[in-house]
N, CA, C and O of each residue as an XYZ file, in Angstrom:
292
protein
N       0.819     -1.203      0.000
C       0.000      0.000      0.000
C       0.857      1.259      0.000
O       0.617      2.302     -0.607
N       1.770      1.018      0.687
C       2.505      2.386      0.451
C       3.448      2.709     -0.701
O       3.749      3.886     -0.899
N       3.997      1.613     -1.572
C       4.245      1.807     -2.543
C       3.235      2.551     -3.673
O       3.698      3.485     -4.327
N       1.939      2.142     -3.870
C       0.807      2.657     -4.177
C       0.302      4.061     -4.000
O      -0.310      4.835     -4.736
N       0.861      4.138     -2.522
C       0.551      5.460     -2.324
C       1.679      6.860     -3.325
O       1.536      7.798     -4.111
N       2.685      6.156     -2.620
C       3.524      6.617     -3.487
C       3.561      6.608     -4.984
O       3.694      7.731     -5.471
N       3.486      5.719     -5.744
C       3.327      5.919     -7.116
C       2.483      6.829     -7.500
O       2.705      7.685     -8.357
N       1.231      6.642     -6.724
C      -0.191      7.936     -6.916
C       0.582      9.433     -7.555
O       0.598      9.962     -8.666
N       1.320      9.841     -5.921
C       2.195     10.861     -6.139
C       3.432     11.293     -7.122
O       3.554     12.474     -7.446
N       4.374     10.260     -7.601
C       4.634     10.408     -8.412
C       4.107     10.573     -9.357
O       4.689     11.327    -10.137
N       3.102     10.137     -9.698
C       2.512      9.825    -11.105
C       1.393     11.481    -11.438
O       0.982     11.721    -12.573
N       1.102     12.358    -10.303
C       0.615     13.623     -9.963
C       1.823     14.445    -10.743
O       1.812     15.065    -11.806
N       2.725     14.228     -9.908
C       4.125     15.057    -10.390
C       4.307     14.966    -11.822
O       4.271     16.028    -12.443
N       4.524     13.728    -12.554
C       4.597     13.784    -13.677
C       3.258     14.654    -14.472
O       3.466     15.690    -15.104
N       2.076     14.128    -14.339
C       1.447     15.217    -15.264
C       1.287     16.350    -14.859
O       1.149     17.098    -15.828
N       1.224     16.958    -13.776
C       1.299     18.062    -13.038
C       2.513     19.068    -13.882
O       2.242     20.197    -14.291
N       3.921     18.394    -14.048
C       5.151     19.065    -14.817
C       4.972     19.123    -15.508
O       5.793     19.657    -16.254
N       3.521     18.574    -16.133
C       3.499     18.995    -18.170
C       3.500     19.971    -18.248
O       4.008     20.541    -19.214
N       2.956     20.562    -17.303
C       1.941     22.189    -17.464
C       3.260     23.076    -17.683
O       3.223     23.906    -18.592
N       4.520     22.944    -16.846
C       5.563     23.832    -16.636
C       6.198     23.716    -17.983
O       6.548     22.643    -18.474
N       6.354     25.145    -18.677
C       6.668     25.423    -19.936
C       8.927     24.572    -19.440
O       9.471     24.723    -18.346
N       9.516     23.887    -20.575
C      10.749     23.355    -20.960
C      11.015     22.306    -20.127
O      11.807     21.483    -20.586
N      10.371     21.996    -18.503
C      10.016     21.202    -18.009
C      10.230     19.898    -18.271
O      10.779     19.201    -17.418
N       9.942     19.516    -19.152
C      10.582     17.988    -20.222
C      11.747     17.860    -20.457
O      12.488     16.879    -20.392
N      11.959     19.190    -20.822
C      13.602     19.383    -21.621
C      14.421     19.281    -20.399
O      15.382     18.511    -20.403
N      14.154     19.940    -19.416
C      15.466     19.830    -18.263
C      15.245     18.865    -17.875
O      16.370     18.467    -17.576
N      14.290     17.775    -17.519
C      13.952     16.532    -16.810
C      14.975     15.381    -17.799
O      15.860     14.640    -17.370
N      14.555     15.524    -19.064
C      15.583     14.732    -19.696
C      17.276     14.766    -19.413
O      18.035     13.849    -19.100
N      17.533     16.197    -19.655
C      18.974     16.628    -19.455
C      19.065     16.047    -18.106
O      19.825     15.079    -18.117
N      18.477     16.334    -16.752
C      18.397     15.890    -15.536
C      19.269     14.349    -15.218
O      20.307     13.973    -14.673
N      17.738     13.611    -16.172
C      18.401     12.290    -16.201
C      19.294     11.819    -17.049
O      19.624     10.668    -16.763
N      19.715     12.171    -17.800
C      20.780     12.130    -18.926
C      21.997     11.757    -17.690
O      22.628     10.722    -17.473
N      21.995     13.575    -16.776
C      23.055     13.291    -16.291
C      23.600     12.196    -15.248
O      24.765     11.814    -15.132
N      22.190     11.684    -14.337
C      21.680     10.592    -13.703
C      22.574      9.132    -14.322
O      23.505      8.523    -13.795
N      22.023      8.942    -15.340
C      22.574      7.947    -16.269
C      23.835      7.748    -16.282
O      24.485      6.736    -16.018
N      24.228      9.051    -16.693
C      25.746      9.183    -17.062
C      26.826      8.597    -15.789
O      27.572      7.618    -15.828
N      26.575      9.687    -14.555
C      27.036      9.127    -13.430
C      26.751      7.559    -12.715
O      27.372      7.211    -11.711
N      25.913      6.840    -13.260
C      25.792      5.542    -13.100
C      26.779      4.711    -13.914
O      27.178      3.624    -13.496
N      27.150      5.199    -15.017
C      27.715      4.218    -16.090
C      28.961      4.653    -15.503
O      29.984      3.990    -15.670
N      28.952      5.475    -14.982
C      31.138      6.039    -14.348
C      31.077      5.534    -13.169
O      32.026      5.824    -12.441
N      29.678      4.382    -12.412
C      29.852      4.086    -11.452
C      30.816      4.982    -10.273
O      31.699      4.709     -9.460
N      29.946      6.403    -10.795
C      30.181      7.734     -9.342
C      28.861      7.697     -8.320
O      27.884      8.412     -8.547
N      28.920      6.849     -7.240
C      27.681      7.180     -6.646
C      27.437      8.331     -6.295
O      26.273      8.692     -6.471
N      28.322      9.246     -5.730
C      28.485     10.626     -5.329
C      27.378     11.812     -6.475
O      26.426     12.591     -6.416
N      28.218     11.301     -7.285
C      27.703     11.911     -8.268
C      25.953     12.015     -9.108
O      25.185     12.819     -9.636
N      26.099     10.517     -8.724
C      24.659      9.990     -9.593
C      23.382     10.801     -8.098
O      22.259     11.281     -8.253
N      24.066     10.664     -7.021
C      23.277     11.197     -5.899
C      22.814     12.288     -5.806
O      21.655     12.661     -5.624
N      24.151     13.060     -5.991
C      23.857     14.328     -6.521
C      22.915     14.955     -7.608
O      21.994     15.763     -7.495
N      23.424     14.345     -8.648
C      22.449     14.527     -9.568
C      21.209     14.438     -9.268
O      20.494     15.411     -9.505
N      20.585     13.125     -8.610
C      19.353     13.076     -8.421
C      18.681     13.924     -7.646
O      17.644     14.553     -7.851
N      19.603     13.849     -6.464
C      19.033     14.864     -5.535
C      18.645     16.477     -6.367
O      17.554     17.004     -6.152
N      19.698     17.146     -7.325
C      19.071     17.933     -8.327
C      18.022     18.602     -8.524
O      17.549     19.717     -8.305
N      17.541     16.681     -9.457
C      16.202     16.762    -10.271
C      15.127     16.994     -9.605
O      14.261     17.798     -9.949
N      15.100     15.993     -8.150
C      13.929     16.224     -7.226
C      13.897     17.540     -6.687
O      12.741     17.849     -6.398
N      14.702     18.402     -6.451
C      14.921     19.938     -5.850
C      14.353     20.411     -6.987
O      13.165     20.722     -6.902
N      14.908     20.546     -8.046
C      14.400     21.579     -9.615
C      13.228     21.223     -9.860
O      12.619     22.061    -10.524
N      12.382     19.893     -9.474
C      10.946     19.730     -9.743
C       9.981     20.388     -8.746
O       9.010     21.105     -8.988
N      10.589     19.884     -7.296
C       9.646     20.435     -6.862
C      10.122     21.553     -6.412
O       9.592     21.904     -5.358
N      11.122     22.416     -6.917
C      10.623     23.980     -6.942
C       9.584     24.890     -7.752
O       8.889     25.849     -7.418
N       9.783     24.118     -9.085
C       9.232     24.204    -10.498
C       7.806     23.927     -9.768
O       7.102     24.931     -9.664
N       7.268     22.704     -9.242
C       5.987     22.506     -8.970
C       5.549     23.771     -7.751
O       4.429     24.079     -7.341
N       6.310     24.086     -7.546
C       5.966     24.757     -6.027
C       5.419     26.166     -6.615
O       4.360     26.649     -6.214
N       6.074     26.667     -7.409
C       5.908     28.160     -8.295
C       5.015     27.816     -9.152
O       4.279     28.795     -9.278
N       4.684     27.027     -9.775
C       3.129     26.921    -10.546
C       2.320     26.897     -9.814
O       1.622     27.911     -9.829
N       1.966     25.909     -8.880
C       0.844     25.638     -7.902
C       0.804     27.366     -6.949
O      -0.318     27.791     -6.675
N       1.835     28.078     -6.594
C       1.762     28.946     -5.961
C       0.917     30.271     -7.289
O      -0.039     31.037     -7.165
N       1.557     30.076     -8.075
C       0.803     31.034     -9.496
C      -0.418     30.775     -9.986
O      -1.056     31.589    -10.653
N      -0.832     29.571     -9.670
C      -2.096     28.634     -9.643
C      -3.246     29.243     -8.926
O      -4.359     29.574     -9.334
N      -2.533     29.322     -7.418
C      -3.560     30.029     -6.227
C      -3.102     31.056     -5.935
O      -2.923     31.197     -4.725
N      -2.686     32.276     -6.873
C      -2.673     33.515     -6.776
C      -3.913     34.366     -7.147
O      -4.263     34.408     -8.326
N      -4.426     34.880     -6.427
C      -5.650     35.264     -7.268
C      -5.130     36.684     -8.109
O      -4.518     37.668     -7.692
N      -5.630     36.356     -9.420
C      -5.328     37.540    -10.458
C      -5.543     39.302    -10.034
O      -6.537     39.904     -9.627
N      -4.418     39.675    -10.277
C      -4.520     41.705     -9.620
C      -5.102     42.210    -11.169
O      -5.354     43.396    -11.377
């Protein structure tokens, strides 16, 4: 169940980031770099990276949803 739960949420995040205009484009580059540091077997690195993507998303999500419930001036 809690895997479940979790996927729910991921799976929010993903269509949720459609909305954010290049959003795709850095998520790819993101994991590109993800990848990359796996194949150089750098855990440091690949950690880093990830840690990244999850920061740049949900900042990205945080500033839409906040522009979302702004009410218009």
């Amino acid at each position: 169940r809690l895997m479940a739960f979790y996927r729910g949420k991921v799976e929010w995040i993903k269509r949720t980031s459609f909305q954010i205009s290049h959003r795709l484009e850095r998520a790819y580059q993101e994991h590109e770099s993800i990848v990359r540091a796996i194949e150089c077997r750098d855990p440091d690195w690949a950690e880093a990276a990830a840690r990244r993507h999850i920061r740049n998303t949900l900042a990205e999500l945080m500033d839409l949803l906040s522009r979302q419930s702004s009410p218009e001036v």
